[in-house]
mmCIF file of C-alpha atoms and ligand atoms in Angstrom:
data_model
loop_
_atom_site.group_PDB
_atom_site.id
_atom_site.type_symbol
_atom_site.label_atom_id
_atom_site.label_comp_id
_atom_site.label_asym_id
_atom_site.label_seq_id
_atom_site.Cartn_x
_atom_site.Cartn_y
_atom_site.Cartn_z
ATOM 1 C CA MET A 1 24.927 282.834 13.209
ATOM 2 C CA LYS A 2 24.485 281.909 16.862
ATOM 3 C CA VAL A 3 20.978 280.969 18.028
ATOM 4 C CA GLU A 4 20.030 280.163 21.633
ATOM 5 C CA LYS A 5 16.591 279.403 23.041
ATOM 6 C CA ASN A 6 15.184 280.308 26.475
ATOM 7 C CA ILE A 7 18.278 282.061 27.665
ATOM 8 C CA SER A 8 19.111 284.136 30.714
ATOM 9 C CA LEU A 9 19.891 287.747 29.837
ATOM 10 C CA LEU A 10 22.272 288.038 32.779
ATOM 11 C CA PRO A 11 25.403 288.143 30.575
ATOM 12 C CA TYR A 12 23.717 290.651 28.256
ATOM 13 C CA ASN A 13 22.888 293.516 30.622
ATOM 14 C CA THR A 14 25.304 295.395 32.857
ATOM 15 C CA PHE A 15 22.654 295.935 35.577
ATOM 16 C CA GLY A 16 22.854 292.216 36.311
ATOM 17 C CA ILE A 17 19.114 291.508 35.974
ATOM 18 C CA ASP A 18 18.339 287.841 35.463
ATOM 19 C CA ALA A 19 15.473 288.189 32.958
ATOM 20 C CA LYS A 20 14.862 285.521 30.316
ATOM 21 C CA ALA A 21 14.374 285.787 26.557
ATOM 22 C CA ASP A 22 12.648 283.335 24.214
ATOM 23 C CA LEU A 23 15.397 283.561 21.638
ATOM 24 C CA PHE A 24 18.848 285.134 21.336
ATOM 25 C CA ILE A 25 20.370 285.512 17.887
ATOM 26 C CA GLU A 26 23.831 286.842 17.084
ATOM 27 C CA TYR A 27 24.594 287.557 13.427
ATOM 28 C CA TYR A 28 27.977 287.984 11.786
ATOM 29 C CA SER A 29 27.143 289.599 8.428
ATOM 30 C CA LEU A 30 24.520 291.800 6.805
ATOM 31 C CA ASP A 31 23.261 288.777 4.869
ATOM 32 C CA GLU A 32 22.712 286.890 8.135
ATOM 33 C CA LEU A 33 20.925 289.909 9.587
ATOM 34 C CA ARG A 34 18.655 290.056 6.513
ATOM 35 C CA GLN A 35 17.973 286.323 6.868
ATOM 36 C CA VAL A 36 16.965 286.686 10.543
ATOM 37 C CA LEU A 37 14.710 289.652 9.842
ATOM 38 C CA LYS A 38 13.067 287.792 6.938
ATOM 39 C CA GLU A 39 12.480 284.609 8.939
ATOM 40 C CA HIS A 40 11.133 286.450 11.970
ATOM 41 C CA LYS A 41 9.149 289.163 10.195
ATOM 42 C CA GLY A 42 6.421 290.594 12.427
ATOM 43 C CA GLU A 43 7.865 289.071 15.622
ATOM 44 C CA ARG A 44 8.946 291.158 18.596
ATOM 45 C CA ILE A 45 12.633 291.983 18.199
ATOM 46 C CA LEU A 46 15.003 293.985 20.409
ATOM 47 C CA HIS A 47 18.436 294.765 19.005
ATOM 48 C CA ILE A 48 20.870 295.176 21.869
ATOM 49 C CA GLY A 49 24.488 296.253 22.129
ATOM 50 C CA GLN A 50 26.379 295.566 25.336
ATOM 51 C CA GLY A 51 23.176 296.044 27.351
ATOM 52 C CA SER A 52 24.774 298.892 29.304
ATOM 53 C CA ASN A 53 21.780 301.187 29.129
ATOM 54 C CA LEU A 54 18.960 298.679 29.540
ATOM 55 C CA LEU A 55 16.779 297.716 32.468
ATOM 56 C CA PHE A 56 14.904 294.486 31.808
ATOM 57 C CA THR A 57 11.734 294.958 33.861
ATOM 58 C CA ARG A 58 10.419 291.488 33.005
ATOM 59 C CA ASP A 59 11.198 288.471 30.822
ATOM 60 C CA PHE A 60 11.436 289.359 27.136
ATOM 61 C CA ASN A 61 8.917 287.477 25.026
ATOM 62 C CA GLY A 62 10.608 287.792 21.709
ATOM 63 C CA ILE A 63 13.977 287.811 20.008
ATOM 64 C CA ILE A 64 17.062 289.521 21.370
ATOM 65 C CA LEU A 65 19.278 290.369 18.424
ATOM 66 C CA HIS A 66 22.976 291.133 18.736
ATOM 67 C CA SER A 67 25.699 291.890 16.240
ATOM 68 C CA GLY A 68 28.905 289.909 16.147
ATOM 69 C CA MET A 69 30.278 292.261 13.461
ATOM 70 C CA ALA A 70 33.124 294.118 15.118
ATOM 71 C CA ARG A 71 35.583 295.459 12.549
ATOM 72 C CA ALA A 72 36.748 298.964 11.742
ATOM 73 C CA ARG A 73 38.443 300.319 8.628
ATOM 74 C CA PHE A 74 39.675 303.648 7.362
ATOM 75 C CA LEU A 75 37.731 304.998 4.385
ATOM 76 C CA ASP A 76 40.302 307.762 3.934
ATOM 77 C CA ASP A 77 42.822 309.679 6.082
ATOM 78 C CA GLU A 78 40.146 311.255 8.233
ATOM 79 C CA THR A 79 37.203 308.894 8.244
ATOM 80 C CA VAL A 80 36.817 305.554 9.913
ATOM 81 C CA GLU A 81 33.869 303.184 9.535
ATOM 82 C CA ALA A 82 33.174 300.898 12.495
ATOM 83 C CA GLN A 83 30.717 298.023 12.523
ATOM 84 C CA ASN A 84 27.838 298.102 15.005
ATOM 85 C CA GLY A 85 29.093 295.323 17.305
ATOM 86 C CA LEU A 86 32.526 296.804 17.983
ATOM 87 C CA ARG A 87 32.916 298.162 21.526
ATOM 88 C CA LEU A 88 33.252 301.939 21.294
ATOM 89 C CA ASP A 89 36.171 301.953 23.726
ATOM 90 C CA ASP A 90 38.003 299.275 21.718
ATOM 91 C CA LEU A 91 37.676 301.522 18.677
ATOM 92 C CA ILE A 92 39.025 304.522 20.618
ATOM 93 C CA ALA A 93 41.898 302.418 22.000
ATOM 94 C CA GLN A 94 42.820 301.287 18.464
ATOM 95 C CA LEU A 95 42.628 304.854 17.107
ATOM 96 C CA THR A 96 44.734 306.208 19.973
ATOM 97 C CA ASP A 97 47.364 303.506 19.362
ATOM 98 C CA MET A 98 47.444 304.524 15.707
ATOM 99 C CA CYS A 99 47.872 308.203 16.712
ATOM 100 C CA TYR A 100 44.401 309.376 15.729
ATOM 101 C CA CYS A 101 42.386 311.684 17.946
ATOM 102 C CA GLY A 102 38.955 313.255 18.215
ATOM 103 C CA MET A 103 37.111 310.557 20.133
ATOM 104 C CA GLU A 104 39.355 310.195 23.209
ATOM 105 C CA LYS A 105 36.961 312.063 25.541
ATOM 106 C CA LEU A 106 34.467 309.250 24.972
ATOM 107 C CA SER A 107 37.002 306.762 26.378
ATOM 108 C CA LEU A 108 35.661 304.016 28.624
ATOM 109 C CA ILE A 109 32.003 304.765 27.889
ATOM 110 C CA PRO A 110 30.592 301.239 27.819
ATOM 111 C CA GLY A 111 28.632 299.977 24.858
ATOM 112 C CA GLU A 112 28.958 299.287 21.184
ATOM 113 C CA VAL A 113 29.287 301.459 18.114
ATOM 114 C CA GLY A 114 25.653 300.906 17.016
ATOM 115 C CA ALA A 115 24.242 302.228 20.273
ATOM 116 C CA SER A 116 26.729 305.121 20.379
ATOM 117 C CA ALA A 117 24.734 306.665 17.538
ATOM 118 C CA VAL A 118 21.316 305.706 18.931
ATOM 119 C CA GLN A 119 22.130 307.178 22.342
ATOM 120 C CA ASN A 120 24.411 309.999 21.172
ATOM 121 C CA VAL A 121 26.727 309.116 24.029
ATOM 122 C CA GLY A 122 28.759 311.859 25.573
ATOM 123 C CA ALA A 123 31.251 312.778 28.256
ATOM 124 C CA TYR A 124 33.578 315.652 29.147
ATOM 125 C CA GLY A 125 31.934 318.052 26.694
ATOM 126 C CA VAL A 126 32.077 315.764 23.643
ATOM 127 C CA GLU A 127 29.144 313.857 22.183
ATOM 128 C CA ALA A 128 29.101 311.141 19.535
ATOM 129 C CA LYS A 129 27.311 313.600 17.236
ATOM 130 C CA ASP A 130 30.443 315.773 17.170
ATOM 131 C CA VAL A 131 32.425 313.009 15.481
ATOM 132 C CA ILE A 132 29.754 311.092 13.541
ATOM 133 C CA LEU A 133 29.636 311.847 9.821
ATOM 134 C CA ARG A 134 26.939 309.337 8.905
ATOM 135 C CA VAL A 135 25.145 306.261 10.159
ATOM 136 C CA ASN A 136 24.583 303.201 7.987
ATOM 137 C CA THR A 137 21.443 301.192 8.679
ATOM 138 C CA LEU A 138 19.286 298.330 7.481
ATOM 139 C CA ASP A 139 15.560 298.895 7.054
ATOM 140 C CA VAL A 140 13.853 296.181 9.123
ATOM 141 C CA GLU A 141 10.858 296.097 6.755
ATOM 142 C CA THR A 142 12.407 296.331 3.265
ATOM 143 C CA LEU A 143 15.833 294.873 4.253
ATOM 144 C CA GLU A 144 17.457 297.619 2.196
ATOM 145 C CA GLU A 145 20.434 299.659 3.347
ATOM 146 C CA ARG A 146 19.903 303.318 4.130
ATOM 147 C CA VAL A 147 22.437 305.966 5.058
ATOM 148 C CA PHE A 148 21.515 308.745 7.502
ATOM 149 C CA THR A 149 23.607 311.911 7.479
ATOM 150 C CA ASN A 150 24.527 313.464 10.813
ATOM 151 C CA GLU A 151 21.743 316.018 10.311
ATOM 152 C CA GLU A 152 19.157 313.357 9.474
ATOM 153 C CA CYS A 153 19.940 311.559 12.756
ATOM 154 C CA ARG A 154 18.514 314.615 14.605
ATOM 155 C CA PHE A 155 20.951 314.211 17.462
ATOM 156 C CA GLY A 156 20.173 315.837 20.796
ATOM 157 C CA TYR A 157 21.300 315.371 24.377
ATOM 158 C CA ARG A 158 21.476 311.537 24.750
ATOM 159 C CA ASP A 159 18.975 311.481 21.936
ATOM 160 C CA SER A 160 18.524 310.766 18.243
ATOM 161 C CA ALA A 161 15.788 309.989 15.741
ATOM 162 C CA PHE A 162 16.593 306.278 16.372
ATOM 163 C CA LYS A 163 14.944 306.671 19.789
ATOM 164 C CA HIS A 164 11.826 308.226 18.288
ATOM 165 C CA GLU A 165 10.358 308.052 14.775
ATOM 166 C CA LEU A 166 13.009 305.583 13.510
ATOM 167 C CA LYS A 167 12.829 303.348 16.603
ATOM 168 C CA GLY A 168 12.471 299.674 15.708
ATOM 169 C CA LYS A 169 12.447 300.547 11.990
ATOM 170 C CA TYR A 170 16.186 300.663 11.337
ATOM 171 C CA ILE A 171 19.111 298.700 12.686
ATOM 172 C CA VAL A 172 22.335 300.671 12.839
ATOM 173 C CA THR A 173 24.861 298.478 11.031
ATOM 174 C CA SER A 174 27.925 300.742 11.053
ATOM 175 C CA VAL A 175 28.913 304.280 11.929
ATOM 176 C CA VAL A 176 31.320 306.559 10.077
ATOM 177 C CA TYR A 177 33.326 308.836 12.386
ATOM 178 C CA ARG A 178 35.569 311.791 11.588
ATOM 179 C CA VAL A 179 39.031 311.582 13.179
ATOM 180 C CA LYS A 180 42.310 313.418 12.727
ATOM 181 C CA PRO A 181 45.969 312.617 13.229
ATOM 182 C CA GLY A 182 47.167 313.453 16.731
ATOM 183 C CA ASP A 183 48.352 311.994 20.002
ATOM 184 C CA ALA A 184 45.451 311.470 22.420
ATOM 185 C CA THR A 185 47.253 309.094 24.784
ATOM 186 C CA LYS A 186 47.512 311.499 27.720
ATOM 187 C CA THR A 187 43.873 312.650 27.576
ATOM 188 C CA ARG A 188 42.685 309.070 27.232
ATOM 189 C CA GLU A 189 44.733 307.949 30.232
ATOM 190 C CA GLU A 190 43.461 310.863 32.367
ATOM 191 C CA ILE A 191 39.858 310.140 31.461
ATOM 192 C CA ILE A 192 40.211 306.440 32.192
ATOM 193 C CA GLU A 193 41.703 307.242 35.584
ATOM 194 C CA THR A 194 38.958 309.748 36.469
ATOM 195 C CA ARG A 195 36.155 307.441 35.331
ATOM 196 C CA ASN A 196 37.615 304.448 37.165
ATOM 197 C CA GLY A 197 37.716 306.551 40.329
ATOM 198 C CA LYS A 198 34.054 307.485 40.373
ATOM 199 C CA LEU A 199 32.018 305.021 38.305
ATOM 200 C CA PRO A 200 31.168 301.408 39.155
ATOM 201 C CA LYS A 201 33.266 298.918 37.216
ATOM 202 C CA ILE A 202 31.313 296.680 34.845
ATOM 203 C CA GLY A 203 31.563 293.068 35.962
ATOM 204 C CA GLU A 204 32.105 294.122 39.588
ATOM 205 C CA VAL A 205 29.033 296.248 40.346
ATOM 206 C CA GLY A 206 25.843 296.174 38.254
ATOM 207 C CA SER A 207 24.641 299.501 36.849
ATOM 208 C CA ALA A 208 23.644 301.272 33.675
ATOM 209 C CA GLY A 209 25.743 304.368 34.310
ATOM 210 C CA SER A 210 23.847 307.620 34.804
ATOM 211 C CA PHE A 211 20.312 306.611 35.610
ATOM 212 C CA PHE A 212 18.761 310.040 34.908
ATOM 213 C CA MET A 213 19.376 312.712 32.306
ATOM 214 C CA ASN A 214 20.376 316.197 33.396
ATOM 215 C CA PRO A 215 17.316 318.454 33.319
ATOM 216 C CA PHE A 216 17.030 321.827 31.549
ATOM 217 C CA VAL A 217 14.951 324.531 33.211
ATOM 218 C CA PRO A 218 13.812 328.000 32.079
ATOM 219 C CA GLU A 219 16.049 330.899 33.119
ATOM 220 C CA GLU A 220 13.459 332.323 35.577
ATOM 221 C CA GLN A 221 13.256 329.013 37.438
ATOM 222 C CA ALA A 222 17.055 328.711 37.527
ATOM 223 C CA ASN A 223 17.340 332.254 38.915
ATOM 224 C CA ALA A 224 14.761 331.534 41.620
ATOM 225 C CA LEU A 225 16.645 328.373 42.595
ATOM 226 C CA LEU A 226 19.980 330.223 42.595
ATOM 227 C CA ALA A 227 18.564 332.766 45.047
ATOM 228 C CA GLN A 228 17.819 329.868 47.386
ATOM 229 C CA TYR A 229 20.869 327.712 46.553
ATOM 230 C CA PRO A 230 23.693 330.069 45.486
ATOM 231 C CA ASP A 231 26.119 327.136 45.091
ATOM 232 C CA MET A 232 23.892 325.258 42.658
ATOM 233 C CA PRO A 233 25.984 324.224 39.609
ATOM 234 C CA HIS A 234 24.307 325.365 36.399
ATOM 235 C CA PHE A 235 25.157 325.735 32.723
ATOM 236 C CA GLU A 236 23.451 328.027 30.262
ATOM 237 C CA THR A 237 22.640 326.254 27.004
ATOM 238 C CA PRO A 238 20.402 326.996 24.016
ATOM 239 C CA GLN A 239 17.865 324.520 25.482
ATOM 240 C CA GLY A 240 17.687 326.309 28.831
ATOM 241 C CA VAL A 241 19.722 326.162 32.016
ATOM 242 C CA LYS A 242 21.185 322.706 32.579
ATOM 243 C CA ILE A 243 21.358 321.598 36.199
ATOM 244 C CA PRO A 244 23.308 318.427 37.042
ATOM 245 C CA ALA A 245 20.818 315.763 38.142
ATOM 246 C CA ALA A 246 23.543 314.367 40.430
ATOM 247 C CA TRP A 247 23.525 317.611 42.443
ATOM 248 C CA LEU A 248 19.722 317.613 42.744
ATOM 249 C CA ILE A 249 19.707 313.981 43.894
ATOM 250 C CA GLU A 250 22.506 314.584 46.363
ATOM 251 C CA GLN A 251 20.689 317.590 47.834
ATOM 252 C CA CYS A 252 17.711 315.297 48.478
ATOM 253 C CA GLY A 253 20.010 313.106 50.583
ATOM 254 C CA TRP A 254 20.007 310.028 48.352
ATOM 255 C CA LYS A 255 23.744 309.383 48.019
ATOM 256 C CA GLY A 256 24.491 305.885 49.350
ATOM 257 C CA LYS A 257 20.830 305.149 50.246
ATOM 258 C CA THR A 258 19.452 301.682 49.489
ATOM 259 C CA LEU A 259 16.070 300.209 48.670
ATOM 260 C CA GLY A 260 15.977 296.431 48.592
ATOM 261 C CA GLY A 261 19.084 295.408 46.659
ATOM 262 C CA ALA A 262 19.352 298.729 44.801
ATOM 263 C CA GLN A 263 21.595 301.560 45.930
ATOM 264 C CA VAL A 264 22.453 305.113 44.950
ATOM 265 C CA TRP A 265 26.186 304.838 44.218
ATOM 266 C CA PRO A 266 28.046 306.484 47.104
ATOM 267 C CA LYS A 267 30.651 308.027 44.776
ATOM 268 C CA GLN A 268 28.204 309.458 42.206
ATOM 269 C CA ALA A 269 24.543 310.152 43.022
ATOM 270 C CA LEU A 270 23.416 309.900 39.396
ATOM 271 C CA VAL A 271 24.194 306.189 39.284
ATOM 272 C CA ILE A 272 21.894 303.494 40.686
ATOM 273 C CA VAL A 273 23.666 300.211 41.293
ATOM 274 C CA ASN A 274 22.672 296.627 41.840
ATOM 275 C CA ALA A 275 24.339 296.402 45.237
ATOM 276 C CA ASN A 276 22.846 293.158 46.474
ATOM 277 C CA HIS A 277 20.815 290.941 44.113
ATOM 278 C CA ALA A 278 18.506 293.816 43.196
ATOM 279 C CA THR A 279 15.352 293.037 41.266
ATOM 280 C CA ALA A 280 14.116 295.346 38.524
ATOM 281 C CA GLU A 281 11.304 296.295 40.949
ATOM 282 C CA ASP A 282 13.878 297.499 43.529
ATOM 283 C CA ILE A 283 15.595 299.662 40.920
ATOM 284 C CA ILE A 284 12.342 301.064 39.514
ATOM 285 C CA ALA A 285 11.042 301.847 43.024
ATOM 286 C CA LEU A 286 14.280 303.582 44.067
ATOM 287 C CA ALA A 287 14.309 305.627 40.837
ATOM 288 C CA ALA A 288 10.666 306.608 41.371
ATOM 289 C CA HIS A 289 11.329 307.754 44.958
ATOM 290 C CA ILE A 290 14.341 309.774 43.805
ATOM 291 C CA SER A 291 12.485 311.562 41.015
ATOM 292 C CA GLN A 292 9.524 312.244 43.321
ATOM 293 C CA SER A 293 11.728 313.868 45.962
ATOM 294 C CA VAL A 294 13.561 315.982 43.353
ATOM 295 C CA LYS A 295 10.162 317.109 42.038
ATOM 296 C CA GLU A 296 8.958 317.978 45.546
ATOM 297 C CA LYS A 297 12.111 319.843 46.612
ATOM 298 C CA PHE A 298 12.987 321.671 43.356
ATOM 299 C CA ASN A 299 9.868 321.362 41.165
ATOM 300 C CA ILE A 300 12.095 319.748 38.505
ATOM 301 C CA THR A 301 11.192 316.566 36.658
ATOM 302 C CA ILE A 302 14.129 314.246 36.069
ATOM 303 C CA ILE A 303 13.739 311.635 33.354
ATOM 304 C CA PRO A 304 15.516 308.255 33.228
ATOM 305 C CA GLU A 305 18.266 307.906 30.626
ATOM 306 C CA VAL A 306 18.080 304.125 31.041
ATOM 307 C CA ASN A 307 15.815 302.254 28.609
ATOM 308 C CA TYR A 308 13.144 300.306 30.490
ATOM 309 C CA ILE A 309 12.377 297.116 28.548
HETATM 310 C C1 FAD B 401 29.320 302.291 34.128
HETATM 311 C C2 FAD B 401 28.633 302.988 33.009
HETATM 312 C C3 FAD B 401 29.042 304.265 32.625
HETATM 313 C C4 FAD B 401 28.395 304.939 31.569
HETATM 314 N N1 FAD B 401 28.846 306.185 31.201
HETATM 315 C C5 FAD B 401 28.261 306.845 30.184
HETATM 316 C C6 FAD B 401 28.740 308.131 29.765
HETATM 317 O O1 FAD B 401 29.704 308.672 30.293
HETATM 318 N N2 FAD B 401 28.088 308.744 28.728
HETATM 319 C C7 FAD B 401 27.032 308.188 28.098
HETATM 320 O O2 FAD B 401 26.492 308.789 27.164
HETATM 321 N N3 FAD B 401 26.566 306.961 28.457
HETATM 322 C C8 FAD B 401 27.147 306.276 29.477
HETATM 323 N N4 FAD B 401 26.672 305.057 29.869
HETATM 324 C C9 FAD B 401 25.500 304.487 29.189
HETATM 325 C C10 FAD B 401 25.866 303.536 28.014
HETATM 326 O O3 FAD B 401 27.232 303.301 27.982
HETATM 327 C C11 FAD B 401 25.425 304.118 26.674
HETATM 328 O O4 FAD B 401 24.042 304.410 26.666
HETATM 329 C C12 FAD B 401 25.743 303.178 25.493
HETATM 330 O O5 FAD B 401 25.513 303.828 24.270
HETATM 331 C C13 FAD B 401 24.937 301.909 25.524
HETATM 332 O O6 FAD B 401 25.494 301.033 24.569
HETATM 333 P P1 FAD B 401 25.121 299.503 24.490
HETATM 334 O O7 FAD B 401 25.852 298.925 23.351
HETATM 335 O O8 FAD B 401 25.306 298.870 25.807
HETATM 336 O O9 FAD B 401 23.560 299.597 24.128
HETATM 337 P P2 FAD B 401 22.335 298.863 24.812
HETATM 338 O O10 FAD B 401 22.211 299.318 26.229
HETATM 339 O O11 FAD B 401 22.376 297.435 24.552
HETATM 340 O O12 FAD B 401 21.141 299.502 23.965
HETATM 341 C C14 FAD B 401 20.806 300.876 24.101
HETATM 342 C C15 FAD B 401 19.701 301.240 23.086
HETATM 343 O O13 FAD B 401 20.235 301.199 21.777
HETATM 344 C C16 FAD B 401 19.495 300.294 20.961
HETATM 345 N N5 FAD B 401 20.452 299.669 20.049
HETATM 346 C C17 FAD B 401 21.584 299.011 20.389
HETATM 347 N N6 FAD B 401 22.250 298.638 19.285
HETATM 348 C C18 FAD B 401 21.509 299.043 18.232
HETATM 349 C C19 FAD B 401 21.659 298.942 16.812
HETATM 350 N N7 FAD B 401 22.739 298.372 16.254
HETATM 351 N N8 FAD B 401 20.694 299.478 16.030
HETATM 352 C C20 FAD B 401 19.609 300.082 16.577
HETATM 353 N N9 FAD B 401 19.420 300.202 17.902
HETATM 354 C C21 FAD B 401 20.353 299.698 18.718
HETATM 355 C C22 FAD B 401 18.857 299.329 21.926
HETATM 356 O O14 FAD B 401 17.695 298.732 21.377
HETATM 357 C C23 FAD B 401 18.530 300.260 23.087
HETATM 358 O O15 FAD B 401 17.354 300.990 22.817
HETATM 359 C C24 FAD B 401 27.310 304.343 30.899
HETATM 360 C C25 FAD B 401 26.890 303.052 31.287
HETATM 361 C C26 FAD B 401 27.548 302.384 32.324
HETATM 362 C C27 FAD B 401 27.096 301.003 32.707
#
């Protein structure tokens, strides 16, 4: 187990915010995780992955917990179990090399396996929920293992029960994915190329990816908007008409605009970046201005995907 006191969280969040934490603990087995949870019962704990969807708004008075467990193994020909601390893209790279497919459209999404289930990550029409069979967890209170079936995770768009009623109660320890034999090399390469062309590269430019979720509006509202903006991209879904938040933000003229050190990424309006030593306040203020102008222009509320801590 690795334990560090009074640390900077700079290496642990992709936005590049220099917040501090009282304690950082990395565990390497379920027994170590149980030991930490037992010793620090009742204390404020935040389990992080790669920190690629977090915005530390202030110093964290508590324990930042991280998994150093990063192995994957086949349970049978079509199921693979990956530990929470393995980078999702490393898993997909390994599977592609071994000629297994099913997850390749999630290539290059930052973050670890544990958070892939919490966030129900998605890209190019595939979401983690489409390939997750079950999620193994540890109950923070009883320290017992509990398995959640795909259905029990109540996955939704960038959403799961782990963000709501199960939040803070269970730590995802491993995820079981369904895969199948097949060559995904070409798709993976194409996706990597596309993503590298439009998204900021981690380590070069600070960001948390898409800052806002795409909103869903009732059909009547979508029709009224389409009368005014015939080119508006829109997708009919069971939850309502989905309108890309990037389009809404771009229409409000935000692409490339800056506030303090924060900037709307010039290549993709949905992404806010840390362009020049941004503080969390800069990012929060820019996000608030963006959502206010989208509300005023389109009467649509856009909600951050990023977790404010
Ligand atoms: C450049 C860039 C591009 C991105 N592109 C996409 C994209 O295409 N699609 C997409 O869906 N997302 C995208 N994201 C967002 C991000 O990759 C995902 O949200 C990812 O799942 C975050 O993983 P993480 O390990 O960094 O989690 P973190 O950001 O560290 O944590 C996210 C949440 O999960 C919780 N959590 C983490 N691990 C555990 C655990 N083991 N048990 C319980 N809770 C846990 C945390 O407490 C937190 O609430 C992008 C981000 C960046 C920076």
